[in-house]
PDB file of C-alpha atoms (C1' of nucleotides) in Angstrom:
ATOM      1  CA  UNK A   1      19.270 -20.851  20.809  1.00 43.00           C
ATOM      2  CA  UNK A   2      22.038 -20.409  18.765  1.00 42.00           C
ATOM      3  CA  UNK A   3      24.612 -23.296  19.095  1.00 41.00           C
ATOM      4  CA  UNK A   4      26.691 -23.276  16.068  1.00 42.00           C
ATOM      5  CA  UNK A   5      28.372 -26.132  17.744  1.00 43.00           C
ATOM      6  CA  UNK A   6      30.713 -26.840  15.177  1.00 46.00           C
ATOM      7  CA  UNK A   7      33.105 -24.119  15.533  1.00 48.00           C
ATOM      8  CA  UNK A   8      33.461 -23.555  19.163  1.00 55.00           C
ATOM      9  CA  UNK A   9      30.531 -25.441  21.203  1.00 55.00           C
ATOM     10  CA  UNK A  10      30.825 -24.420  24.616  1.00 64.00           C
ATOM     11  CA  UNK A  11      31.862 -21.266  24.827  1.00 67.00           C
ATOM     12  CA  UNK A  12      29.308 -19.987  21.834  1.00 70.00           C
ATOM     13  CA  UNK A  13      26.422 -21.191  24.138  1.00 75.00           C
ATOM     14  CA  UNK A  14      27.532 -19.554  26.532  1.00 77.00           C
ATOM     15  CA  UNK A  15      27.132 -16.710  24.910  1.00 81.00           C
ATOM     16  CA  UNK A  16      24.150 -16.945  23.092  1.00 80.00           C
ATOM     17  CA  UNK A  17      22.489 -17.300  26.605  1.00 83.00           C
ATOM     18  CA  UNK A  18      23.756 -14.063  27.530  1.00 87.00           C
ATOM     19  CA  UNK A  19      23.186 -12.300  24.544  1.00 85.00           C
ATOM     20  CA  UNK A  20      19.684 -13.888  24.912  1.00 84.00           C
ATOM     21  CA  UNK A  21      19.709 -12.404  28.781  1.00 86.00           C
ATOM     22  CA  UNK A  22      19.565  -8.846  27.759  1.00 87.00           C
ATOM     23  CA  UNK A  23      18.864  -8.838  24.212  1.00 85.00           C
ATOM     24  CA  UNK A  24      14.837  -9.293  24.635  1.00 88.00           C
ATOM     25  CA  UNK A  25      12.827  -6.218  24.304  1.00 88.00           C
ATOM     26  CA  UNK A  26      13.578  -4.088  27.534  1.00 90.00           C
ATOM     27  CA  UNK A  27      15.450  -6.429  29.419  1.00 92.00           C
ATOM     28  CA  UNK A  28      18.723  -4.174  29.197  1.00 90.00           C
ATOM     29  CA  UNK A  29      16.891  -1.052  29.815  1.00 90.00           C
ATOM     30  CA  UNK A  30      15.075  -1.945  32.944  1.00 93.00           C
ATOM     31  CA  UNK A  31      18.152  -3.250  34.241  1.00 94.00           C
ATOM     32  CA  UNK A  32      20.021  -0.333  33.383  1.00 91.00           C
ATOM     33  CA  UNK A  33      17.076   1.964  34.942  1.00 93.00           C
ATOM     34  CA  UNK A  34      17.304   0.150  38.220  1.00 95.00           C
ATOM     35  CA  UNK A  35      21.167   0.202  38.299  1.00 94.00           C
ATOM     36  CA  UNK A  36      20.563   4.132  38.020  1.00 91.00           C
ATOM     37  CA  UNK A  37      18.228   4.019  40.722  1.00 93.00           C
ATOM     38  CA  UNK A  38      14.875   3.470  39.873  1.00 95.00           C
ATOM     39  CA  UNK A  39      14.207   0.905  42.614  1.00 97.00           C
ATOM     40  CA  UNK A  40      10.407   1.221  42.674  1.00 97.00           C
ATOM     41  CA  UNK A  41       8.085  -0.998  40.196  1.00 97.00           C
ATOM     42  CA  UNK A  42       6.665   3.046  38.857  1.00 96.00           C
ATOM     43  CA  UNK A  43       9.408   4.593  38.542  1.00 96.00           C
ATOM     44  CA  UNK A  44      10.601   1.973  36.363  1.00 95.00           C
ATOM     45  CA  UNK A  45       8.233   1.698  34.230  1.00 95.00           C
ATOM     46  CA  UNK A  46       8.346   5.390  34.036  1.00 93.00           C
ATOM     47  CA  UNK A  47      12.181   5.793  33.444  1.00 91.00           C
ATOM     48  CA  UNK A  48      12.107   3.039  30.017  1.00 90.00           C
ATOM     49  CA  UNK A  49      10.144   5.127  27.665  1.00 87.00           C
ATOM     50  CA  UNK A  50       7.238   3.236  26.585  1.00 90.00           C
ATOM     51  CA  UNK A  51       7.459   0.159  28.805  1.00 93.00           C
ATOM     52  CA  UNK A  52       4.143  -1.188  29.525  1.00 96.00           C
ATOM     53  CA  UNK A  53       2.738  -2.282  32.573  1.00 96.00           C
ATOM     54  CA  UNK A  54       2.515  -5.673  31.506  1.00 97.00           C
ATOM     55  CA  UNK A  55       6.275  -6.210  29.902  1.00 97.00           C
ATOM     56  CA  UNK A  56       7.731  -4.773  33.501  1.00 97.00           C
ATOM     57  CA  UNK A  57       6.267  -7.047  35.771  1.00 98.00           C
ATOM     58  CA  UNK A  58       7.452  -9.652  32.853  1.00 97.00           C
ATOM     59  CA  UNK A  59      10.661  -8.489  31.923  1.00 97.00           C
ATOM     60  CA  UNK A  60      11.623  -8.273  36.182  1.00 98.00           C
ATOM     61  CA  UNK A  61      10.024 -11.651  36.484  1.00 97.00           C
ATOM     62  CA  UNK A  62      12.867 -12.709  34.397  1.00 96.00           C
ATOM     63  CA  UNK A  63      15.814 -10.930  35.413  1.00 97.00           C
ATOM     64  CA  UNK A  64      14.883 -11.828  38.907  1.00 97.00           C
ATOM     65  CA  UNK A  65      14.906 -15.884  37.792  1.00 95.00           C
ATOM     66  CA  UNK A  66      18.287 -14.906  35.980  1.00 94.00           C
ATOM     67  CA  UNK A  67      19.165 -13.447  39.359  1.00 96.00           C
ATOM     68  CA  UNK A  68      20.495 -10.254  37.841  1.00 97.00           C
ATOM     69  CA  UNK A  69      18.133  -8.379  39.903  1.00 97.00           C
ATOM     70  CA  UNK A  70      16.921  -8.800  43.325  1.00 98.00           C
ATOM     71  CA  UNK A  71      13.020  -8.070  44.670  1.00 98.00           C
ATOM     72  CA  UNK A  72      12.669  -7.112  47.474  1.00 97.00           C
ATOM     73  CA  UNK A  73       9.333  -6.608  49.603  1.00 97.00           C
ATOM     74  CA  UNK A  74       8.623  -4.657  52.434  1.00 95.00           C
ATOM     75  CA  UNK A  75       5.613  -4.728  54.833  1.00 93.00           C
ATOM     76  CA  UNK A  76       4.016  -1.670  54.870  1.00 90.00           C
ATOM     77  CA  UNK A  77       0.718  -0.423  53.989  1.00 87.00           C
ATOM     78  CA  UNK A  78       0.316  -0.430  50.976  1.00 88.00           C
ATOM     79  CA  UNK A  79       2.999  -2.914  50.543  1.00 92.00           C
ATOM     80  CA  UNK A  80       6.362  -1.760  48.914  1.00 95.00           C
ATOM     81  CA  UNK A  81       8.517  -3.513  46.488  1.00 97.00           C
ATOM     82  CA  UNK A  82      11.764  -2.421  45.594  1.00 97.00           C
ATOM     83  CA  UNK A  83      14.336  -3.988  43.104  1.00 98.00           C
ATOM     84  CA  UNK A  84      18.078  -3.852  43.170  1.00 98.00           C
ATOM     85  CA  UNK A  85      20.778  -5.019  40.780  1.00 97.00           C
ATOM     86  CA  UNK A  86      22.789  -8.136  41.881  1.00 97.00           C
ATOM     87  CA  UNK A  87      26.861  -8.360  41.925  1.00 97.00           C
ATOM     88  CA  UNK A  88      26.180 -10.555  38.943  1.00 97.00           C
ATOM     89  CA  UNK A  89      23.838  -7.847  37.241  1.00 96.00           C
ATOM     90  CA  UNK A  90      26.247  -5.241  37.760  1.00 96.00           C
ATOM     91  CA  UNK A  91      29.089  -7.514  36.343  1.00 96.00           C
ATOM     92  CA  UNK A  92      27.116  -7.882  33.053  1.00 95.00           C
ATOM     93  CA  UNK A  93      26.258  -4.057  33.170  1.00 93.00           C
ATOM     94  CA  UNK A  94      29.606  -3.150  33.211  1.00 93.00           C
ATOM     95  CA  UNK A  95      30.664  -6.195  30.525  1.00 94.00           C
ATOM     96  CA  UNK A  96      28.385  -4.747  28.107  1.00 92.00           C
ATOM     97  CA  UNK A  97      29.964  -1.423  28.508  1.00 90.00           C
ATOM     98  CA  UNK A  98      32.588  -2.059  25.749  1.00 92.00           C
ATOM     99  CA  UNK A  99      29.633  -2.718  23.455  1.00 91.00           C
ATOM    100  CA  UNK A 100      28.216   1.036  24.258  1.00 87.00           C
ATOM    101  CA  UNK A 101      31.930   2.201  23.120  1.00 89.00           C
ATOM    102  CA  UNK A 102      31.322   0.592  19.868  1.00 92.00           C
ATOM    103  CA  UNK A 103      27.789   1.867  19.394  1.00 88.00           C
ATOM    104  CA  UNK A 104      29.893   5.563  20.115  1.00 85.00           C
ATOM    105  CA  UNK A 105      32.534   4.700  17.417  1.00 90.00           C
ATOM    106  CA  UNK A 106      29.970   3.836  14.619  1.00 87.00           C
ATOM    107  CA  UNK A 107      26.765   5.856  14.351  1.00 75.00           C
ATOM    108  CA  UNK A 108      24.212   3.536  14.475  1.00 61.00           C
ATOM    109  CA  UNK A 109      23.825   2.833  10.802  1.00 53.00           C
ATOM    110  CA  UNK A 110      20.513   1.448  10.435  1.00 49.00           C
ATOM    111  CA  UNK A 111      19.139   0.130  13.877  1.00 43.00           C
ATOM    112  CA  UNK A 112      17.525  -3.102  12.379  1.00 37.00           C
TER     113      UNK A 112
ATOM    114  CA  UNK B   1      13.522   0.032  20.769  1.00 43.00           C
ATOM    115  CA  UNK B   2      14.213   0.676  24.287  1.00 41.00           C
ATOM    116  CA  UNK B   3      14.602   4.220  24.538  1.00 40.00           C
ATOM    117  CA  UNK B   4      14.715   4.986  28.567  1.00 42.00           C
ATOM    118  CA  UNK B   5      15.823   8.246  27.984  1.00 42.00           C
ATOM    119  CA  UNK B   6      14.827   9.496  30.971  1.00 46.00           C
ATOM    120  CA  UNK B   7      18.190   8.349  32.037  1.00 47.00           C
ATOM    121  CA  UNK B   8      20.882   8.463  29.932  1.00 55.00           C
ATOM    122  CA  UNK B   9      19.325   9.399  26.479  1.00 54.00           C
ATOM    123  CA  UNK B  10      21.871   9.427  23.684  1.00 62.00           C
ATOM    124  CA  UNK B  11      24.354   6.546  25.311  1.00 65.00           C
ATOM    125  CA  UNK B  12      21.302   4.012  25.767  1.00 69.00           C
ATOM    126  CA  UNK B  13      19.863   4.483  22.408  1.00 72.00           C
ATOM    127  CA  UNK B  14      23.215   3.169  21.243  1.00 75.00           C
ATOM    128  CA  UNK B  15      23.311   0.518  23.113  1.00 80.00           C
ATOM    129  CA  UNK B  16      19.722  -0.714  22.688  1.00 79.00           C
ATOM    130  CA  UNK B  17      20.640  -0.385  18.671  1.00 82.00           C
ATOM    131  CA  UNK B  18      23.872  -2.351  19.419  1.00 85.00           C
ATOM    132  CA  UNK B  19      21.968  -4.511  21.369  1.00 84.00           C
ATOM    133  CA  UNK B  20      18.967  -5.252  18.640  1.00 83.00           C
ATOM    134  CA  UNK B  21      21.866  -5.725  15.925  1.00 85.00           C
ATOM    135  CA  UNK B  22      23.171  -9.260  17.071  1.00 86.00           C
ATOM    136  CA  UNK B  23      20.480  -9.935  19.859  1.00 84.00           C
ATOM    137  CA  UNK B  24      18.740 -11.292  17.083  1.00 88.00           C
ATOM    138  CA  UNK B  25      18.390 -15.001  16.901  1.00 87.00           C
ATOM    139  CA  UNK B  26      21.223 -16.336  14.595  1.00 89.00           C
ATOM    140  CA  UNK B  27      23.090 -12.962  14.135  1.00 92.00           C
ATOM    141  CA  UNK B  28      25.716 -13.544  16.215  1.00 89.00           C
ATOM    142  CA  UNK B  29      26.214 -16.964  15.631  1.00 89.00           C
ATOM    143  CA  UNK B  30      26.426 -16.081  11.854  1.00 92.00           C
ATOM    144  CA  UNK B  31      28.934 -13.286  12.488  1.00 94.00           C
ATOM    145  CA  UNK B  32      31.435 -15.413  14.710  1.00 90.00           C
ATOM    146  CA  UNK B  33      30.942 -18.602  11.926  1.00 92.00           C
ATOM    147  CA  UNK B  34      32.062 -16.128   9.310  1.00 95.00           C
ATOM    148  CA  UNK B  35      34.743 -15.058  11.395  1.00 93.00           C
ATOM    149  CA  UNK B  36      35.819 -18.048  11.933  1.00 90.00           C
ATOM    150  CA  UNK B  37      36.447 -18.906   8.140  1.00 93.00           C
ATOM    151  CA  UNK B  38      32.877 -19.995   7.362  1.00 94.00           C
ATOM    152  CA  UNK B  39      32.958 -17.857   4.264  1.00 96.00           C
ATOM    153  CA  UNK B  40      30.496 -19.774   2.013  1.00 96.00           C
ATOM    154  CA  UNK B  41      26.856 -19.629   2.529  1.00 96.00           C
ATOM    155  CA  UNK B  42      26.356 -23.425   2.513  1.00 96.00           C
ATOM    156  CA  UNK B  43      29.476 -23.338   5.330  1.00 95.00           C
ATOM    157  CA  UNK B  44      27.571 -20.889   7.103  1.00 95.00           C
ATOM    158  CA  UNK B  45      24.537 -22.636   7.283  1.00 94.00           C
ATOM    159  CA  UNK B  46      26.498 -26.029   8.228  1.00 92.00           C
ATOM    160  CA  UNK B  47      28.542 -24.158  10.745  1.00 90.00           C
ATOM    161  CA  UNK B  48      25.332 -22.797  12.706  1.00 89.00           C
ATOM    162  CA  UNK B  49      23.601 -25.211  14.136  1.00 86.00           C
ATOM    163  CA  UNK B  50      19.995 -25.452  13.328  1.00 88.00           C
ATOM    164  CA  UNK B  51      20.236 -22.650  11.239  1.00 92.00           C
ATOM    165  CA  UNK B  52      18.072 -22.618   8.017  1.00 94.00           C
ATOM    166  CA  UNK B  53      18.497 -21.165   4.579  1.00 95.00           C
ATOM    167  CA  UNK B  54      16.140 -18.768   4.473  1.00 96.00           C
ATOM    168  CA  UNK B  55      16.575 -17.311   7.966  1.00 96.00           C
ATOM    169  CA  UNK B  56      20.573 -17.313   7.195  1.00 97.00           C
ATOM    170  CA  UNK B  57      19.921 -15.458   4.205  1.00 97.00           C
ATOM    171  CA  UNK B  58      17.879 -13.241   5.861  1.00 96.00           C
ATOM    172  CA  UNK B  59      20.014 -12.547   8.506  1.00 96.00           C
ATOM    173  CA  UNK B  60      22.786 -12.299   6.208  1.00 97.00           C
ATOM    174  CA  UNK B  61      21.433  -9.307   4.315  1.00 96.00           C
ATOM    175  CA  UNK B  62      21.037  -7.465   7.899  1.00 95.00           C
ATOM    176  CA  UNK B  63      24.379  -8.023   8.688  1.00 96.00           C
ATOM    177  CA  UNK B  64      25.450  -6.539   5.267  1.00 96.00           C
ATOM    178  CA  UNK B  65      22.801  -3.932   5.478  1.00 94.00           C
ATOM    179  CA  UNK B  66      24.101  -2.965   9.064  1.00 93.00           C
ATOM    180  CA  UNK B  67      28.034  -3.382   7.541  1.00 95.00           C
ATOM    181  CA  UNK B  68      29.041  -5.688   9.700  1.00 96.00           C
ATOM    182  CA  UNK B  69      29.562  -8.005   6.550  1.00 97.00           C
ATOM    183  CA  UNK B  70      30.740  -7.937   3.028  1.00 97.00           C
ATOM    184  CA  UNK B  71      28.822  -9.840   0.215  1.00 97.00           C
ATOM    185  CA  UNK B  72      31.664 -11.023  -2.235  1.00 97.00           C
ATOM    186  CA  UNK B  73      30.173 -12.236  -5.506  1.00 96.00           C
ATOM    187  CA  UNK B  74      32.797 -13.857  -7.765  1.00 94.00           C
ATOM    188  CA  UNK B  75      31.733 -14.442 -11.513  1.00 92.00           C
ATOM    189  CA  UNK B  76      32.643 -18.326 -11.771  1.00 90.00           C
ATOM    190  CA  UNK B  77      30.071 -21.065 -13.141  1.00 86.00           C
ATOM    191  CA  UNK B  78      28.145 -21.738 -10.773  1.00 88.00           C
ATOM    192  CA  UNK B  79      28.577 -17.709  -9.411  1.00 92.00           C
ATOM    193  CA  UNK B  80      30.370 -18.055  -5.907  1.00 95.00           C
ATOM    194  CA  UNK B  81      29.560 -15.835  -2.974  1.00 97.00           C
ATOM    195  CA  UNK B  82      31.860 -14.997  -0.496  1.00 97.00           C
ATOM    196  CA  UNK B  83      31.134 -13.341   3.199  1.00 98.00           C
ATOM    197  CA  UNK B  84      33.851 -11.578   5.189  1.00 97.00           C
ATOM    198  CA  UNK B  85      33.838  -9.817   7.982  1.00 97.00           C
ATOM    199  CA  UNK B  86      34.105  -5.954   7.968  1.00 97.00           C
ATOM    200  CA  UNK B  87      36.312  -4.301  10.664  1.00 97.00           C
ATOM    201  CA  UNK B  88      33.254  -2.753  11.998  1.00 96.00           C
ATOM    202  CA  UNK B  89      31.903  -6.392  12.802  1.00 96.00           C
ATOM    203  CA  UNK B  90      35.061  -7.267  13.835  1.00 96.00           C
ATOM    204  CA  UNK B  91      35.643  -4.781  16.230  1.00 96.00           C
ATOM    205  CA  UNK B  92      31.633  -5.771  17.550  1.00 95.00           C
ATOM    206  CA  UNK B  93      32.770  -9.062  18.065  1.00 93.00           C
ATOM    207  CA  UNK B  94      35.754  -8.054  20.179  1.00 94.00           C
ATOM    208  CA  UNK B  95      33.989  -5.713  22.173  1.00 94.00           C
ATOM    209  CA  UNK B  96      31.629  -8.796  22.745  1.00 92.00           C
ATOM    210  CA  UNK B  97      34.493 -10.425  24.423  1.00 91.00           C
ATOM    211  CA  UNK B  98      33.571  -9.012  28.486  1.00 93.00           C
ATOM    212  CA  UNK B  99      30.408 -10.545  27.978  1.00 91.00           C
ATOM    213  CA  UNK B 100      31.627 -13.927  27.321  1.00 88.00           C
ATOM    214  CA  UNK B 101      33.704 -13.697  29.905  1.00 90.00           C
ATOM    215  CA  UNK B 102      31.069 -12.655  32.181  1.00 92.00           C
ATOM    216  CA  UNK B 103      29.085 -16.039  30.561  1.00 89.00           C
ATOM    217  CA  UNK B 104      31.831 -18.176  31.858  1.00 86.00           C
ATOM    218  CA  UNK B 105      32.320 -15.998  35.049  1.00 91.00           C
ATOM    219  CA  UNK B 106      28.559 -17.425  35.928  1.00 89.00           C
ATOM    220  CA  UNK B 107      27.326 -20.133  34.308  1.00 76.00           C
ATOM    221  CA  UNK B 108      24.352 -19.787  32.393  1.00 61.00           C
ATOM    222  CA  UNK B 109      21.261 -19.692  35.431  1.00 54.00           C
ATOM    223  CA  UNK B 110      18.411 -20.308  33.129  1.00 50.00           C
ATOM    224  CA  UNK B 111      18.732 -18.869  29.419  1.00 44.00           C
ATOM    225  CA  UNK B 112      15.621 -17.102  29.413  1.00 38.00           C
TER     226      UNK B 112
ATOM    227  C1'  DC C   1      25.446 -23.510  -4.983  1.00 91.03           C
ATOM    228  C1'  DT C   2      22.867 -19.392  -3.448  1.00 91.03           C
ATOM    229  C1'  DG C   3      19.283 -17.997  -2.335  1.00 91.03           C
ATOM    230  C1'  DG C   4      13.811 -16.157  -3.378  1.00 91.03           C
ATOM    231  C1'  DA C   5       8.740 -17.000  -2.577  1.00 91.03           C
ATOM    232  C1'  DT C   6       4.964 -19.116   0.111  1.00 91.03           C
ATOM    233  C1'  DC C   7       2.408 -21.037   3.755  1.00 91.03           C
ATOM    234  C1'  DC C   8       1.411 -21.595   8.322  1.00 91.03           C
ATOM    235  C1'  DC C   9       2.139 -21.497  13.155  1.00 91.03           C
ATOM    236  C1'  DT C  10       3.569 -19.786  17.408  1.00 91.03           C
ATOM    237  C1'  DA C  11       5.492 -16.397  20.483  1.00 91.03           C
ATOM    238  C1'  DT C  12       5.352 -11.955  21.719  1.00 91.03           C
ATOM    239  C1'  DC C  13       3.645  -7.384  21.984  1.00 91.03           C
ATOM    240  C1'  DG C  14       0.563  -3.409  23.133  1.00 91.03           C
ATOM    241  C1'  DA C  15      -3.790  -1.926  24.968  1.00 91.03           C
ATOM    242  C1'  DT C  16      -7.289  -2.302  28.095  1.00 91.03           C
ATOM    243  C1'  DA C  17      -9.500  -3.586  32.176  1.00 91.03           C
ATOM    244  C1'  DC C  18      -9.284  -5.359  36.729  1.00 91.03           C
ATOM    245  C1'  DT C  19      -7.445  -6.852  41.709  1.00 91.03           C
ATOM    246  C1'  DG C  20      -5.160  -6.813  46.461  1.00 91.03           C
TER     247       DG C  20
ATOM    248  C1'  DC D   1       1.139   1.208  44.491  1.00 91.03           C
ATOM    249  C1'  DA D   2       2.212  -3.238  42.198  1.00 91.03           C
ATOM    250  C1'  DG D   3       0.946  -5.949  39.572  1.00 91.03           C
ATOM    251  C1'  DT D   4      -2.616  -9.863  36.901  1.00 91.03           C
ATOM    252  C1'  DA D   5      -5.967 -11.295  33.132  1.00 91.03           C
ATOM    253  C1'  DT D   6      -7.526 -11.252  28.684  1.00 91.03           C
ATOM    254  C1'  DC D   7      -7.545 -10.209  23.778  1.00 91.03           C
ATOM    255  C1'  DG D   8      -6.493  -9.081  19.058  1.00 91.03           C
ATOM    256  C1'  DA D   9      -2.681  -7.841  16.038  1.00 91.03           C
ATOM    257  C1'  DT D  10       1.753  -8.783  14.200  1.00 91.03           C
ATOM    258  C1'  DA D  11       6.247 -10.233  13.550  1.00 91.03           C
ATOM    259  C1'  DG D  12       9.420 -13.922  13.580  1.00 91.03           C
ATOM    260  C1'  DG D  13      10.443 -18.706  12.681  1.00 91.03           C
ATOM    261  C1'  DG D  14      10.392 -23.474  10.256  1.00 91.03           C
ATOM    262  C1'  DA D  15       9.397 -26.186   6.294  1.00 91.03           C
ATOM    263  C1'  DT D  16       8.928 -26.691   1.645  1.00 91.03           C
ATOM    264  C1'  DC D  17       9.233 -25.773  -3.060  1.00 91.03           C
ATOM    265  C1'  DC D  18      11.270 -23.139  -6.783  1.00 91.03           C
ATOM    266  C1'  DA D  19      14.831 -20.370  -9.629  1.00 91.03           C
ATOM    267  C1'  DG D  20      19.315 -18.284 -11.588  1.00 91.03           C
TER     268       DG D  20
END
DNA sequence: CTGGATCCCTATCGATACTG
DNA sequence: CAGTATCGATAGGGATCCAG
């Protein structure tokens, strides 16, 4: 969880729980995918190259509970499900965007 | 590595690099501690709660790998090691800033 | 003090198959 | 279409002991 308590407590939770948000495996790209459009459980999966299946319907399962996205079903036959970004999804999109500027300044030097 | 590049390509594979480099568990606690003055390793580890040796030196070398740190070693008896932060990492941690703002904008729903 | 080397354990991942 | 269930593989984490 990353506390490190001693030096500024509560704002550094804080902010390991957001970092923690969108820093598991596809968490930022599905949410970026949907915020582009990709409302539909397939067409996400097909946007985020090399999501599986299985880590979707995870990874929305979780964003939904963080309330960054939205799910939304509709009655139809077959049934539809669409997914939209929340006001507080959108806010964190567009808080992370000063982290894509510094991924432009430096090259990514070694990507982990 | 979160490639979606169905989408935006080149700007997202940044960002899921970006991303991976302090979404890690302890990286970004380490990186704010040194900021912070925790130059020492033994600081370090006090200063991060929780935090062990041997994922703190581990971590450590991936910051330095990744240049985000600097590895000081100064020739005394016993040899002292120094960490600083580079103005790459410091310019990470200040483009970090939005998103703890948007972490105190909502408070933390679940934390994954 | 600053780590390196092991051991073990758990979480997580990817693939596959299956359901409403 | 929109997921769920199961399984084996693997990587990450914690604890402990050891070394320069």
């Amino acid at each position: 969880m990353t506390t490190w308590q001693h030096i500024d407590d509560d704002q550094c939770r804080r902010f390991a729980s957001s970092v923690e948000l969108i820093g598991k495996r596809w968490s930022s790209g599905i949410l970026l995918a949907i915020a582009q459009g990709a409302t539909r459980f397939s067409e996400i999966t097909a946007s985020v190259t090399g999501l599986s299946d299985r880590l979707a319907a995870q990874r929305l399962k979780e964003l939904e509970r963080d309330l960054l996205i939205e799910r939304q079903v509709i009655p139809t036959t077959p049934v539809q499900v669409r997914y939209v970004v929340t006001q507080r999804g959108q806010d964190l999109l567009d808080s992370l965007q000063p982290l894509v500027g510094w991924g432009q300044k430096y090259g990514t030097p070694a990507a982990n």
